[in-house]
Short mmCIF file of C-alpha atoms in Angstrom, two decimals:
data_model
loop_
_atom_site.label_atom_id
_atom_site.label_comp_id
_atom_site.label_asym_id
_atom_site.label_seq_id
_atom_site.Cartn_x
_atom_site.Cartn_y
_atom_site.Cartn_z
CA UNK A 431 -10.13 34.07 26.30
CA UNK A 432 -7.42 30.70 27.00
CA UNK A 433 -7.46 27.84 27.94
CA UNK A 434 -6.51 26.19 31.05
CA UNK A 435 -4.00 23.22 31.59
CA UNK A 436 -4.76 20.12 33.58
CA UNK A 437 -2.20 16.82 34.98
CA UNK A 438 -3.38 13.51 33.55
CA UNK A 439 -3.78 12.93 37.71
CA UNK A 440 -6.41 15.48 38.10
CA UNK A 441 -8.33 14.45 35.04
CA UNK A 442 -8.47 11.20 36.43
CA UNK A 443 -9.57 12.35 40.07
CA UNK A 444 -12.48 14.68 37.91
CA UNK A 445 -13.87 11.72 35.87
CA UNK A 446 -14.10 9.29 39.04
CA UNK A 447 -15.98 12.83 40.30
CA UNK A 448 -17.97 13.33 36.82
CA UNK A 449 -18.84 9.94 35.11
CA UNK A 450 -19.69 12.51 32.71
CA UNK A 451 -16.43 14.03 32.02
CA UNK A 452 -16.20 14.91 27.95
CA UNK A 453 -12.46 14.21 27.00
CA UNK A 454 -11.56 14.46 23.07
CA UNK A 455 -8.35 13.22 21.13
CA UNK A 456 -7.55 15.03 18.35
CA UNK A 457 -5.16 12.80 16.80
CA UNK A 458 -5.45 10.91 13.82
CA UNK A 459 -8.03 7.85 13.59
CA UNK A 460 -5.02 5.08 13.16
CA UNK A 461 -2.94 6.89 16.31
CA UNK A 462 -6.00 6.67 18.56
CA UNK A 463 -7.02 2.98 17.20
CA UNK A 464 -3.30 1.96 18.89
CA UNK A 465 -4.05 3.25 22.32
CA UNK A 466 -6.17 6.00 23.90
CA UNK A 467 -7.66 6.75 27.16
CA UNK A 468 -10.83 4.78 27.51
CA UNK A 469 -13.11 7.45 28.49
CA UNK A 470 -11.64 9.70 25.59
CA UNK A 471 -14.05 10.41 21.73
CA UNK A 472 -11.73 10.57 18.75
CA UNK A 473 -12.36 14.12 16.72
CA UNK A 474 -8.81 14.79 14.42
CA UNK A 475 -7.81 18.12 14.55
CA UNK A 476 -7.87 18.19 10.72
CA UNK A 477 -11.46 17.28 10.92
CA UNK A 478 -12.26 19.02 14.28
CA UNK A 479 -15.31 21.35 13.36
CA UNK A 480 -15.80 23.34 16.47
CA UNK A 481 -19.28 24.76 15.10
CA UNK A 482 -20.66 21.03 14.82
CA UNK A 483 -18.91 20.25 18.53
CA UNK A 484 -20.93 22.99 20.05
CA UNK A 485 -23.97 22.13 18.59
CA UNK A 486 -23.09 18.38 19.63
CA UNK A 487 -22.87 19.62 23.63
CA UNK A 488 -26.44 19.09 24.07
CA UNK A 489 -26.79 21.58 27.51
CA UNK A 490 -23.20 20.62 28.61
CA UNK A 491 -21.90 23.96 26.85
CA UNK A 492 -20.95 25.37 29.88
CA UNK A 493 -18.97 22.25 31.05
CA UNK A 494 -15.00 21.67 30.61
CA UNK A 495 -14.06 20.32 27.14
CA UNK A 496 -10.90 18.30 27.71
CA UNK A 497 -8.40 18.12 24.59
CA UNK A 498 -5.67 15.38 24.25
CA UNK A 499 -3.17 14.25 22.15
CA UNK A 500 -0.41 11.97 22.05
CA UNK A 501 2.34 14.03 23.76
CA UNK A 502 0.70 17.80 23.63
CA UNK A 503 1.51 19.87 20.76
CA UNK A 504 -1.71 18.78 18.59
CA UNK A 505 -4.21 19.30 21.77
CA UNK A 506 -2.54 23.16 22.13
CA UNK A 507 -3.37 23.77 18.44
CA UNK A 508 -6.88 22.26 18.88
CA UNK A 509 -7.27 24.06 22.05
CA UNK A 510 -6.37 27.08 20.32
CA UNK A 511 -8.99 26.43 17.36
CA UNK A 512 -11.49 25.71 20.23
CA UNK A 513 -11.24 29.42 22.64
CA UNK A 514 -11.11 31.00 18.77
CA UNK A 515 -13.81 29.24 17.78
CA UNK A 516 -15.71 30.87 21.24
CA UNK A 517 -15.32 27.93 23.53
CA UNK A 518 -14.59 29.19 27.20
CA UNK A 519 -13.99 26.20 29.41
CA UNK A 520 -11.66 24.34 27.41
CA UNK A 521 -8.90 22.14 29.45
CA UNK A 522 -5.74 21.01 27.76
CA UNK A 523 -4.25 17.57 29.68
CA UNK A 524 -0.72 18.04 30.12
CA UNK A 525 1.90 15.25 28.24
CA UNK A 526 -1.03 13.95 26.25
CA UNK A 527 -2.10 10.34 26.17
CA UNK A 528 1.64 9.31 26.99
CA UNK A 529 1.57 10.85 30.04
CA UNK A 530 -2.27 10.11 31.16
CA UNK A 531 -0.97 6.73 30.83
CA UNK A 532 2.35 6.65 32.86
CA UNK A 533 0.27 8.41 35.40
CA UNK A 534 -2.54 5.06 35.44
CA UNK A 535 -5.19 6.06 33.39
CA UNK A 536 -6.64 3.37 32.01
CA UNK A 537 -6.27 3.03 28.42
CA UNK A 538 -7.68 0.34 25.20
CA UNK A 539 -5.03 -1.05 23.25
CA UNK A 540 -5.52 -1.71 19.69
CA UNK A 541 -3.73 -2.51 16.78
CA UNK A 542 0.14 -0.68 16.32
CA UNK A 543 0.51 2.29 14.16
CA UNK A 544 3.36 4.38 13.41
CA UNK A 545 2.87 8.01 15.28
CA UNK A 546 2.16 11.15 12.81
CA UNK A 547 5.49 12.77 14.12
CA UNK A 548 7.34 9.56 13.02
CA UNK A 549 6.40 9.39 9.32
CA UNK A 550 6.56 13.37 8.93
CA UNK A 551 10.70 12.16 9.61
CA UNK A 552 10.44 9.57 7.14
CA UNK A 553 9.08 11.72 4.66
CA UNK A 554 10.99 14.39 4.98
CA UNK A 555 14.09 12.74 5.45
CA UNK A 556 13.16 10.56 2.24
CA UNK A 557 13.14 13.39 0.36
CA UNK A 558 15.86 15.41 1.21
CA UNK A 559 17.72 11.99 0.61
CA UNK A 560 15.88 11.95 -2.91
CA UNK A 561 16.64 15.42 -3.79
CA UNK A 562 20.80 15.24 -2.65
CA UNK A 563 21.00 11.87 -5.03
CA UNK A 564 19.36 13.43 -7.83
CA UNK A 565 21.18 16.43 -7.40
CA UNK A 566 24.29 14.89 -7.79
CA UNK A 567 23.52 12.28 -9.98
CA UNK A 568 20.97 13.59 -12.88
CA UNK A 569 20.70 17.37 -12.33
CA UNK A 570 22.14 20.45 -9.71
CA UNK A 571 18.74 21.80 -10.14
CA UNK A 572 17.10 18.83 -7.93
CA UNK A 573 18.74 20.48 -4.82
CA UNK A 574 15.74 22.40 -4.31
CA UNK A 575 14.09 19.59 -3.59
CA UNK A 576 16.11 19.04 -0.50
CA UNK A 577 16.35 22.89 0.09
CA UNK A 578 12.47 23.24 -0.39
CA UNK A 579 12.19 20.60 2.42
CA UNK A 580 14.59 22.43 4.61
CA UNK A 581 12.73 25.54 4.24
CA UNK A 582 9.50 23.94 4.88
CA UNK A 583 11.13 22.04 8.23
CA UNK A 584 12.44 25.68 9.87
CA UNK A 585 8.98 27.42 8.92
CA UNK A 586 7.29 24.18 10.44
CA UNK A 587 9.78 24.47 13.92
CA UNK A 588 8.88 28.48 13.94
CA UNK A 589 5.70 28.56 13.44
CA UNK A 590 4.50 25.66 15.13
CA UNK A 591 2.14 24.18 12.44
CA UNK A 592 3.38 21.42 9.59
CA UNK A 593 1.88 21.60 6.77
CA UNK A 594 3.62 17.72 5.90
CA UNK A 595 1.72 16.72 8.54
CA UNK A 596 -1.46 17.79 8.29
CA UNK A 597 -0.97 15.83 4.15
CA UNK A 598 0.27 12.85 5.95
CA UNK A 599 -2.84 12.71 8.36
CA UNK A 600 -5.01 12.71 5.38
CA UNK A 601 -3.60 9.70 3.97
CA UNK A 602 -5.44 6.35 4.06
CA UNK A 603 -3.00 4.67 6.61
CA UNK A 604 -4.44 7.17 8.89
CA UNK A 605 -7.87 6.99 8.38
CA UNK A 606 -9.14 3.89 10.65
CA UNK A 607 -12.81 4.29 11.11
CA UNK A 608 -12.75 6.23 14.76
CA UNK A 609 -15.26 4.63 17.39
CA UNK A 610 -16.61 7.85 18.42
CA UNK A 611 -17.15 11.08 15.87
CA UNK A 612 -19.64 13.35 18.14
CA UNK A 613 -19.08 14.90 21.73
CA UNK A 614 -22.26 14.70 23.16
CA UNK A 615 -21.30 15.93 26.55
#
């Protein structure tokens, strides 16, 4: 089993279709708080229990389950989790909630919050950063600091997962209460 891919266009033609349409957002609770599609239930991929989903689909089981994300990368891994998981009609939207909003979908605006990607950068270039001063400054030995982070940056780029950032999305900053935990539909 996949999963299929969809344009933010054509999810927008299906939900004036189906009123109905279940859209999720799996990224964290701040990111969707800034801006999300209006029709779309917050469920963080590091919290996305696809057992408790199904059981949450209520007769729609057997309806598309679209997945978004802020540019694509998190909805593929959740999509992934999903068809693993034994979901069969699950729909991936293209670009992520960037893209369903260049293309006019209509979004809610909330409060600004700095994107996962961005402070996975911060931290990792913080510490690199730390681990080069105290490298040269208190002990050689704190290199491996900055080479740990290296390591962990190619494995991250090969394997597509970051293990940074699923820590980071666990943090407090990230943890806004989410308007909608369930998919009922």
């Amino acid at each position: 089993m996949s999963y299929s891919q969809i344009s933010p266009q054509e999810l927008l033609s299906l939900k004036q279709k189906n009123p109905d349409l279940a859209l999720i957002d799996v990224r964290t609770p701040a990111e969707f708080g800034e801006v999300h599609v209006e029709f779309a239930q917050n469920m963080p991929l590091d919290r996305l229990d696809a057992g408790q989903l199904k059981a949450n689909r209520n007769g729609h089981a057997g309806e598309p389950l679209y997945v978004v994300c802020r540019s694509g990368g998190r909805s593929k891994m959740a999509c992934e989790k999903l068809v693993a998981a034994g979901f069969d009609n699950i729909v991936d939207v293209a670009g992520g909630t960037q893209a369903c909003e260049a293309a006019g979908l209509p979004v809610v605006r909330g409060a600004k919050a700095m994107s996962l990607e961005r402070q996975v950068r911060i931290a990792a270039g913080a510490m690199v950063l730390i681990g080069a001063a105290l490298g040269f400054g208190v002990h050689p030995g704190f290199y491996g600091l900055s080479a740990f982070v290296g390591a962990g940056l190619v494995f991250a780029g090969i394997t597509d997962t970051c293990a940074m950032g699923m820590l980071i999305a666990k943090m407090p900053w990230n943890q806004r209460s989410s308007t909608a935990a369930t998919c009922t539909r």
